PDB file of C-alpha atoms in Angstrom:
ATOM      1  CA  ASP O   1      65.527  93.448 111.792  1.00  0.00           C
ATOM      2  CA  LYS O   2      62.873  90.865 112.903  1.00  0.00           C
ATOM      3  CA  ALA O   3      64.074  90.938 116.444  1.00  0.00           C
ATOM      4  CA  TYR O   4      64.002  94.679 116.414  1.00  0.00           C
ATOM      5  CA  GLU O   5      60.445  94.707 115.276  1.00  0.00           C
ATOM      6  CA  LEU O   6      59.410  92.292 117.857  1.00  0.00           C
ATOM      7  CA  PHE O   7      60.988  94.136 120.579  1.00  0.00           C
ATOM      8  CA  LYS O   8      59.323  97.405 119.075  1.00  0.00           C
ATOM      9  CA  THR O   9      55.807  95.812 119.077  1.00  0.00           C
ATOM     10  CA  GLY O  10      56.235  94.660 122.731  1.00  0.00           C
ATOM     11  CA  SER O  11      57.168  98.096 123.684  1.00  0.00           C
ATOM     12  CA  GLU O  12      54.306  99.730 121.730  1.00  0.00           C
ATOM     13  CA  LEU O  13      51.724  97.294 123.185  1.00  0.00           C
ATOM     14  CA  LEU O  14      52.707  98.217 126.595  1.00  0.00           C
ATOM     15  CA  GLY O  15      52.307 101.989 125.873  1.00  0.00           C
ATOM     16  CA  PRO O  16      54.192 104.932 127.336  1.00  0.00           C
ATOM     17  CA  ASP O  17      56.064 105.040 130.668  1.00  0.00           C
ATOM     18  CA  LYS O  18      53.658 104.811 133.514  1.00  0.00           C
ATOM     19  CA  ASP O  19      50.736 103.858 131.383  1.00  0.00           C
ATOM     20  CA  LYS O  20      47.498 104.093 133.446  1.00  0.00           C
ATOM     21  CA  ARG O  21      46.342 100.710 132.163  1.00  0.00           C
ATOM     22  CA  PHE O  22      49.070  99.027 134.055  1.00  0.00           C
ATOM     23  CA  ILE O  23      49.146 101.059 137.243  1.00  0.00           C
ATOM     24  CA  LEU O  24      48.792  97.955 139.239  1.00  0.00           C
ATOM     25  CA  ILE O  25      51.382  95.938 137.530  1.00  0.00           C
ATOM     26  CA  PRO O  26      54.727  97.863 138.033  1.00  0.00           C
ATOM     27  CA  ASP O  27      56.745  95.100 136.353  1.00  0.00           C
ATOM     28  CA  VAL O  28      55.340  96.397 132.947  1.00  0.00           C
ATOM     29  CA  ASP O  29      57.529  99.389 133.194  1.00  0.00           C
ATOM     30  CA  THR O  30      60.607  97.008 133.471  1.00  0.00           C
ATOM     31  CA  VAL O  31      59.462  94.921 130.554  1.00  0.00           C
ATOM     32  CA  ARG O  32      58.891  98.102 128.438  1.00  0.00           C
ATOM     33  CA  ALA O  33      62.382  99.333 129.326  1.00  0.00           C
ATOM     34  CA  LYS O  34      64.005  96.033 128.558  1.00  0.00           C
ATOM     35  CA  SER O  35      62.153  95.874 125.276  1.00  0.00           C
ATOM     36  CA  ARG O  36      63.481  99.329 124.279  1.00  0.00           C
ATOM     37  CA  MET O  37      67.009  98.278 125.454  1.00  0.00           C
ATOM     38  CA  PHE O  38      67.030  95.213 123.234  1.00  0.00           C
ATOM     39  CA  MET O  39      65.723  97.330 120.440  1.00  0.00           C
ATOM     40  CA  GLY O  40      68.973  99.308 120.809  1.00  0.00           C
ATOM     41  CA  TYR O  41      71.060  96.196 120.921  1.00  0.00           C
ATOM     42  CA  THR O  42      69.503  94.696 117.764  1.00  0.00           C
ATOM     43  CA  ALA O  43      69.721  97.975 115.995  1.00  0.00           C
ATOM     44  CA  LEU O  44      73.454  98.080 116.807  1.00  0.00           C
ATOM     45  CA  TYR O  45      73.947  94.510 115.629  1.00  0.00           C
ATOM     46  CA  ALA O  46      72.161  95.387 112.421  1.00  0.00           C
ATOM     47  CA  ASP O  47      74.588  98.356 111.732  1.00  0.00           C
ATOM     48  CA  LYS O  48      72.071 101.056 112.640  1.00  0.00           C
ATOM     49  CA  ALA O  49      74.136 102.825 115.309  1.00  0.00           C
ATOM     50  CA  ASP O  50      72.108 106.009 114.688  1.00  0.00           C
ATOM     51  CA  VAL O  51      69.025 104.071 115.702  1.00  0.00           C
ATOM     52  CA  ALA O  52      70.709 102.415 118.554  1.00  0.00           C
ATOM     53  CA  VAL O  53      72.148 105.401 120.249  1.00  0.00           C
ATOM     54  CA  PRO O  54      68.929 107.190 121.574  1.00  0.00           C
ATOM     55  CA  LEU O  55      67.561 103.800 122.665  1.00  0.00           C
ATOM     56  CA  LEU O  56      70.860 102.811 124.551  1.00  0.00           C
ATOM     57  CA  GLU O  57      70.981 106.325 126.106  1.00  0.00           C
ATOM     58  CA  GLU O  58      67.511 105.693 127.289  1.00  0.00           C
ATOM     59  CA  ALA O  59      68.325 102.374 128.753  1.00  0.00           C
ATOM     60  CA  LYS O  60      71.506 103.840 130.422  1.00  0.00           C
ATOM     61  CA  SER O  61      69.370 106.140 132.450  1.00  0.00           C
ATOM     62  CA  SER O  62      66.222 104.040 132.960  1.00  0.00           C
ATOM     63  CA  PRO O  63      65.145 103.655 136.617  1.00  0.00           C
ATOM     64  CA  TYR O  64      63.575 100.345 135.757  1.00  0.00           C
ATOM     65  CA  LEU O  65      66.611  98.326 134.582  1.00  0.00           C
ATOM     66  CA  THR O  66      69.186  96.773 136.780  1.00  0.00           C
ATOM     67  CA  LYS O  67      72.396  98.542 135.876  1.00  0.00           C
ATOM     68  CA  SER O  68      75.053  96.568 134.214  1.00  0.00           C
ATOM     69  CA  SER O  69      78.093  97.456 132.197  1.00  0.00           C
ATOM     70  CA  ASP O  70      76.569  95.870 128.979  1.00  0.00           C
ATOM     71  CA  VAL O  71      74.545  99.158 128.109  1.00  0.00           C
ATOM     72  CA  TYR O  72      77.792 101.142 128.497  1.00  0.00           C
ATOM     73  CA  MET O  73      79.700  98.798 126.309  1.00  0.00           C
ATOM     74  CA  GLU O  74      77.257  98.598 123.490  1.00  0.00           C
ATOM     75  CA  LEU O  75      76.595 102.512 123.611  1.00  0.00           C
ATOM     76  CA  SER O  76      80.317 102.945 123.388  1.00  0.00           C
ATOM     77  CA  ARG O  77      80.419 100.596 120.325  1.00  0.00           C
ATOM     78  CA  ALA O  78      77.533 102.561 118.771  1.00  0.00           C
ATOM     79  CA  TYR O  79      79.331 105.892 119.197  1.00  0.00           C
ATOM     80  CA  GLU O  80      82.487 104.303 117.714  1.00  0.00           C
ATOM     81  CA  LYS O  81      80.562 103.115 114.642  1.00  0.00           C
ATOM     82  CA  LEU O  82      79.223 106.628 114.327  1.00  0.00           C
ATOM     83  CA  GLY O  83      82.819 107.956 114.563  1.00  0.00           C
ATOM     84  CA  ASN O  84      82.085 110.040 117.631  1.00  0.00           C
ATOM     85  CA  LYS O  85      85.235 109.388 119.575  1.00  0.00           C
ATOM     86  CA  GLU O  86      84.479 112.035 122.181  1.00  0.00           C
ATOM     87  CA  LYS O  87      81.048 110.352 123.135  1.00  0.00           C
ATOM     88  CA  GLN O  88      82.643 106.893 122.886  1.00  0.00           C
ATOM     89  CA  LEU O  89      85.413 107.860 125.492  1.00  0.00           C
ATOM     90  CA  ALA O  90      82.717 109.704 127.708  1.00  0.00           C
ATOM     91  CA  THR O  91      80.684 106.636 127.794  1.00  0.00           C
ATOM     92  CA  LEU O  92      83.550 104.313 128.653  1.00  0.00           C
ATOM     93  CA  LYS O  93      84.623 106.666 131.369  1.00  0.00           C
ATOM     94  CA  GLU O  94      81.078 106.882 132.852  1.00  0.00           C
ATOM     95  CA  GLY O  95      80.766 103.075 132.643  1.00  0.00           C
ATOM     96  CA  ARG O  96      84.237 102.687 134.430  1.00  0.00           C
ATOM     97  CA  GLN O  97      83.077 105.186 137.196  1.00  0.00           C
ATOM     98  CA  LYS O  98      80.036 102.935 137.754  1.00  0.00           C
ATOM     99  CA  PHE O  99      81.644  99.651 137.305  1.00  0.00           C
ATOM    100  CA  PRO O 100      85.332 100.247 138.212  1.00  0.00           C
ATOM    101  CA  ASP O 101      85.989  96.552 138.326  1.00  0.00           C
ATOM    102  CA  ASP O 102      84.508  95.598 135.159  1.00  0.00           C
ATOM    103  CA  LYS O 103      87.248  93.818 133.121  1.00  0.00           C
ATOM    104  CA  ASN O 104      85.332  94.244 129.737  1.00  0.00           C
ATOM    105  CA  LEU O 105      85.037  97.988 130.204  1.00  0.00           C
ATOM    106  CA  SER O 106      88.712  98.111 131.130  1.00  0.00           C
ATOM    107  CA  ALA O 107      89.703  96.262 128.042  1.00  0.00           C
ATOM    108  CA  MET O 108      87.687  98.498 126.079  1.00  0.00           C
ATOM    109  CA  GLU O 109      89.443 101.566 127.400  1.00  0.00           C
ATOM    110  CA  VAL O 110      92.777  99.894 126.646  1.00  0.00           C
ATOM    111  CA  ASN O 111      91.579  99.243 123.060  1.00  0.00           C
ATOM    112  CA  TYR O 112      90.409 102.838 122.794  1.00  0.00           C
ATOM    113  CA  ALA O 113      93.825 104.181 123.828  1.00  0.00           C
ATOM    114  CA  LEU O 114      95.592 101.926 121.393  1.00  0.00           C
ATOM    115  CA  ALA O 115      93.209 103.004 118.555  1.00  0.00           C
ATOM    116  CA  SER O 116      93.940 106.509 119.295  1.00  0.00           C
ATOM    117  CA  GLY O 117      97.603 105.941 119.069  1.00  0.00           C
ATOM    118  CA  ASN O 118      98.300 106.366 122.736  1.00  0.00           C
ATOM    119  CA  GLN O 119     100.363 103.343 123.833  1.00  0.00           C
ATOM    120  CA  ASN O 120     101.464 104.936 126.986  1.00  0.00           C
ATOM    121  CA  GLU O 121      97.941 105.326 128.174  1.00  0.00           C
ATOM    122  CA  ALA O 122      97.060 101.864 127.231  1.00  0.00           C
ATOM    123  CA  ILE O 123     100.224 100.660 129.309  1.00  0.00           C
ATOM    124  CA  ALA O 124      98.909 102.741 132.264  1.00  0.00           C
ATOM    125  CA  LYS O 125      95.457 101.187 131.848  1.00  0.00           C
ATOM    126  CA  VAL O 126      96.942  97.673 131.761  1.00  0.00           C
ATOM    127  CA  GLU O 127      99.230  98.292 134.777  1.00  0.00           C
ATOM    128  CA  GLU O 128      96.198  99.617 136.714  1.00  0.00           C
ATOM    129  CA  SER O 129      94.408  96.394 135.865  1.00  0.00           C
ATOM    130  CA  ILE O 130      97.382  94.207 136.848  1.00  0.00           C
ATOM    131  CA  ALA O 131      97.421  96.056 140.372  1.00  0.00           C
ATOM    132  CA  LYS O 132      93.831  94.863 140.886  1.00  0.00           C
ATOM    133  CA  ASP O 133      94.403  91.408 139.340  1.00  0.00           C
ATOM    134  CA  PRO O 134      98.226  90.551 139.601  1.00  0.00           C
ATOM    135  CA  ASN O 135      97.612  86.912 138.979  1.00  0.00           C
ATOM    136  CA  ASN O 136      95.868  87.387 135.677  1.00  0.00           C
ATOM    137  CA  PRO O 137      98.214  85.981 132.890  1.00  0.00           C
ATOM    138  CA  ASP O 138      96.280  87.699 129.977  1.00  0.00           C
ATOM    139  CA  LEU O 139      97.056  91.036 131.489  1.00  0.00           C
ATOM    140  CA  GLN O 140     100.790  90.125 131.913  1.00  0.00           C
ATOM    141  CA  LEU O 141     100.907  89.009 128.313  1.00  0.00           C
ATOM    142  CA  ASN O 142      99.207  92.151 127.112  1.00  0.00           C
ATOM    143  CA  LEU O 143     101.522  94.305 128.945  1.00  0.00           C
ATOM    144  CA  GLY O 144     104.427  92.429 127.526  1.00  0.00           C
ATOM    145  CA  ILE O 145     103.070  92.913 123.992  1.00  0.00           C
ATOM    146  CA  LEU O 146     102.570  96.639 124.525  1.00  0.00           C
ATOM    147  CA  TYR O 147     106.132  96.974 125.663  1.00  0.00           C
ATOM    148  CA  SER O 148     107.449  94.911 122.987  1.00  0.00           C
ATOM    149  CA  ALA O 149     105.682  97.035 120.424  1.00  0.00           C
ATOM    150  CA  LEU O 150     107.207 100.123 121.901  1.00  0.00           C
ATOM    151  CA  ALA O 151     110.656  98.632 121.823  1.00  0.00           C
ATOM    152  CA  ARG O 152     110.261  97.332 118.208  1.00  0.00           C
ATOM    153  CA  PRO O 153     108.110  99.623 116.129  1.00  0.00           C
ATOM    154  CA  MET O 154     106.526  98.372 113.027  1.00  0.00           C
ATOM    155  CA  GLY O 155     106.581  99.821 109.644  1.00  0.00           C
ATOM    156  CA  GLY O 156     110.324 100.594 109.557  1.00  0.00           C
ATOM    157  CA  ALA O 157     110.229 103.132 112.213  1.00  0.00           C
ATOM    158  CA  ALA O 158     113.374 103.522 114.168  1.00  0.00           C
ATOM    159  CA  ALA O 159     113.656 102.041 117.689  1.00  0.00           C
ATOM    160  CA  PRO O 160     113.443 104.415 120.432  1.00  0.00           C
ATOM    161  CA  ALA O 161     116.482 105.333 122.534  1.00  0.00           C
ATOM    162  CA  ASN O 162     115.137 103.497 125.563  1.00  0.00           C
ATOM    163  CA  ALA O 163     114.202 100.410 123.383  1.00  0.00           C
ATOM    164  CA  LYS O 164     116.335  98.234 125.746  1.00  0.00           C
ATOM    165  CA  GLU O 165     114.261  99.329 128.678  1.00  0.00           C
ATOM    166  CA  TYR O 166     111.045  98.505 126.864  1.00  0.00           C
ATOM    167  CA  SER O 167     112.462  95.083 125.809  1.00  0.00           C
ATOM    168  CA  ASP O 168     113.323  94.329 129.326  1.00  0.00           C
ATOM    169  CA  LYS O 169     109.879  95.291 130.561  1.00  0.00           C
ATOM    170  CA  ALA O 170     108.287  93.036 127.924  1.00  0.00           C
ATOM    171  CA  GLU O 171     110.360  90.115 128.989  1.00  0.00           C
ATOM    172  CA  ALA O 172     109.573  90.714 132.605  1.00  0.00           C
ATOM    173  CA  ALA O 173     105.831  90.970 131.973  1.00  0.00           C
TER     174      ALA O 173
END
Protein backbone atom coordinates (compact mmCIF):
# COMPACT_ATOMS: atom_id res chain seq x y z
CA ASP A 1 0.00 0.00 0.00
CA LYS A 2 2.94 2.32 0.65
CA ALA A 3 4.12 1.97 -2.95
CA TYR A 4 0.61 2.65 -4.23
CA GLU A 5 0.40 5.83 -2.15
CA LEU A 6 3.80 7.02 -3.39
CA PHE A 7 2.81 6.50 -7.03
CA LYS A 8 -0.50 8.23 -6.35
CA THR A 9 1.23 11.21 -4.75
CA GLY A 10 3.57 11.51 -7.71
CA SER A 11 0.66 11.42 -10.13
CA GLU A 12 -1.28 14.03 -8.14
CA LEU A 13 1.73 16.35 -7.92
CA LEU A 14 1.99 16.31 -11.70
CA GLY A 15 -1.65 17.26 -12.10
CA PRO A 16 -4.02 16.28 -14.89
CA ASP A 17 -3.03 15.25 -18.40
CA LYS A 18 -1.55 18.14 -20.38
CA ASP A 19 -1.25 20.32 -17.27
CA LYS A 20 -0.37 23.86 -18.39
CA ARG A 21 2.36 24.12 -15.76
CA PHE A 22 4.41 21.54 -17.66
CA ILE A 23 3.66 22.52 -21.26
CA LEU A 24 7.38 22.88 -21.98
CA ILE A 25 8.26 19.54 -20.37
CA PRO A 26 6.43 16.83 -22.34
CA ASP A 27 8.15 14.02 -20.41
CA VAL A 28 5.95 14.89 -17.45
CA ASP A 29 3.00 13.27 -19.22
CA THR A 30 4.99 10.04 -19.51
CA VAL A 31 6.01 10.14 -15.84
CA ARG A 32 2.39 10.72 -14.82
CA ALA A 33 1.19 7.84 -17.03
CA LYS A 34 3.86 5.52 -15.59
CA SER A 35 2.90 6.52 -12.05
CA ARG A 36 -0.72 5.62 -12.74
CA MET A 37 0.30 2.35 -14.41
CA PHE A 38 2.38 1.40 -11.37
CA MET A 39 -0.55 2.35 -9.14
CA GLY A 40 -2.48 -0.30 -11.08
CA TYR A 41 0.28 -2.88 -10.65
CA THR A 42 0.62 -2.27 -6.92
CA ALA A 43 -3.15 -2.33 -6.42
CA LEU A 44 -3.29 -5.70 -8.18
CA TYR A 45 -0.42 -7.08 -6.10
CA ALA A 46 -2.27 -5.91 -2.96
CA ASP A 47 -5.33 -7.93 -4.04
CA LYS A 48 -7.29 -4.84 -5.01
CA ALA A 49 -8.19 -5.87 -8.54
CA ASP A 50 -11.21 -3.56 -8.57
CA VAL A 51 -8.87 -0.59 -8.06
CA ALA A 52 -6.30 -1.96 -10.52
CA VAL A 53 -8.61 -2.47 -13.51
CA PRO A 54 -9.40 1.17 -14.36
CA LEU A 55 -5.76 2.17 -13.89
CA LEU A 56 -4.49 -0.66 -16.09
CA GLU A 57 -7.15 0.02 -18.74
CA GLU A 58 -5.94 3.63 -18.75
CA ALA A 59 -2.32 2.48 -19.08
CA LYS A 60 -3.22 0.11 -21.90
CA SER A 61 -4.53 2.98 -24.00
CA SER A 62 -2.14 5.71 -22.88
CA PRO A 63 -0.34 7.46 -25.75
CA TYR A 64 2.54 8.27 -23.39
CA LEU A 65 3.60 4.73 -22.55
CA THR A 66 5.75 2.46 -24.65
CA LYS A 67 3.54 -0.47 -25.38
CA SER A 68 4.50 -3.78 -23.83
CA SER A 69 2.69 -6.98 -23.11
CA ASP A 70 3.03 -6.46 -19.34
CA VAL A 71 -0.04 -4.24 -19.09
CA TYR A 72 -2.14 -6.85 -20.93
CA MET A 73 -0.87 -9.65 -18.69
CA GLU A 74 -1.56 -7.77 -15.47
CA LEU A 75 -4.94 -6.52 -16.68
CA SER A 76 -5.87 -10.09 -17.59
CA ARG A 77 -4.86 -11.23 -14.10
CA ALA A 78 -6.98 -8.44 -12.58
CA TYR A 79 -10.03 -9.55 -14.55
CA GLU A 80 -9.33 -13.15 -13.51
CA LYS A 81 -9.28 -12.12 -9.84
CA LEU A 82 -12.60 -10.34 -10.34
CA GLY A 83 -14.03 -13.48 -11.95
CA ASN A 84 -14.68 -11.70 -15.25
CA LYS A 85 -13.63 -14.47 -17.64
CA GLU A 86 -15.04 -12.66 -20.68
CA LYS A 87 -12.86 -9.56 -20.12
CA GLN A 88 -9.91 -11.75 -19.15
CA LEU A 89 -10.05 -13.59 -22.47
CA ALA A 90 -10.72 -10.40 -24.47
CA THR A 91 -7.65 -8.78 -22.88
CA LEU A 92 -5.49 -11.80 -23.67
CA LYS A 93 -6.68 -11.83 -27.28
CA GLU A 94 -6.09 -8.09 -27.66
CA GLY A 95 -2.60 -8.48 -26.22
CA ARG A 96 -1.85 -11.40 -28.55
CA GLN A 97 -2.96 -9.35 -31.54
CA LYS A 98 -0.57 -6.56 -30.58
CA PHE A 99 2.21 -8.90 -29.44
CA PRO A 100 1.77 -12.11 -31.47
CA ASP A 101 5.20 -13.49 -30.56
CA ASP A 102 5.00 -12.83 -26.83
CA LYS A 103 5.64 -16.14 -25.07
CA ASN A 104 4.12 -15.05 -21.76
CA LEU A 105 0.80 -14.04 -23.32
CA SER A 106 0.83 -17.29 -25.25
CA ALA A 107 1.33 -19.27 -22.04
CA MET A 108 -1.48 -17.31 -20.37
CA GLU A 109 -3.80 -18.23 -23.25
CA VAL A 110 -2.94 -21.91 -22.79
CA ASN A 111 -3.55 -21.64 -19.05
CA TYR A 112 -6.88 -19.90 -19.68
CA ALA A 113 -7.94 -22.72 -22.00
CA LEU A 114 -6.91 -25.33 -19.42
CA ALA A 115 -8.69 -23.54 -16.58
CA SER A 116 -11.79 -23.38 -18.77
CA GLY A 117 -11.62 -27.14 -19.27
CA ASN A 118 -10.76 -26.88 -22.95
CA GLN A 119 -7.75 -29.14 -23.39
CA ASN A 120 -8.16 -29.31 -27.17
CA GLU A 121 -7.87 -25.52 -27.41
CA ALA A 122 -4.83 -25.63 -25.13
CA ILE A 123 -3.24 -28.25 -27.39
CA ALA A 124 -3.94 -26.10 -30.45
CA LYS A 125 -2.31 -23.09 -28.75
CA VAL A 126 0.78 -25.10 -27.77
CA GLU A 127 1.04 -26.54 -31.29
CA GLU A 128 0.81 -22.99 -32.66
CA SER A 129 3.67 -21.97 -30.36
CA ILE A 130 5.71 -24.99 -31.42
CA ALA A 131 5.27 -24.01 -35.08
CA LYS A 132 6.89 -20.66 -34.23
CA ASP A 133 9.56 -22.10 -31.94
CA PRO A 134 10.10 -25.79 -32.84
CA ASN A 135 13.29 -26.17 -30.83
CA ASN A 136 11.78 -25.08 -27.52
CA PRO A 137 11.90 -28.13 -25.22
CA ASP A 138 9.43 -26.59 -22.74
CA LEU A 139 6.75 -26.44 -25.42
CA GLN A 140 7.40 -30.05 -26.44
CA LEU A 141 7.17 -31.13 -22.79
CA ASN A 142 3.92 -29.23 -22.26
CA LEU A 143 2.39 -30.75 -25.38
CA GLY A 144 3.36 -34.20 -24.15
CA ILE A 145 1.78 -33.51 -20.76
CA LEU A 146 -1.45 -32.33 -22.40
CA TYR A 147 -1.69 -35.42 -24.62
CA SER A 148 -0.86 -37.66 -21.68
CA ALA A 149 -3.64 -36.05 -19.65
CA LEU A 150 -6.09 -36.74 -22.47
CA ALA A 151 -4.94 -40.36 -22.73
CA ARG A 152 -5.16 -40.98 -18.97
CA PRO A 153 -7.87 -38.82 -17.41
CA MET A 154 -7.67 -38.15 -13.68
CA GLY A 155 -10.31 -38.86 -11.06
CA GLY A 156 -11.23 -42.33 -12.21
CA ALA A 157 -12.70 -41.21 -15.52
CA ALA A 158 -12.61 -43.77 -18.29
CA ALA A 159 -9.93 -43.44 -20.93
CA PRO A 160 -11.22 -42.21 -24.27
CA ALA A 161 -11.52 -44.55 -27.23
CA ASN A 162 -8.50 -42.91 -28.86
CA ALA A 163 -6.34 -43.06 -25.72
CA LYS A 164 -3.61 -44.96 -27.59
CA GLU A 165 -3.42 -42.18 -30.17
CA TYR A 166 -3.03 -39.58 -27.42
CA SER A 167 -0.47 -41.72 -25.62
CA ASP A 168 1.57 -42.07 -28.83
CA LYS A 169 1.41 -38.31 -29.38
CA ALA A 170 2.53 -37.72 -25.79
CA GLU A 171 5.54 -39.96 -26.29
CA ALA A 172 6.35 -38.31 -29.62
CA ALA A 173 6.28 -34.84 -28.14
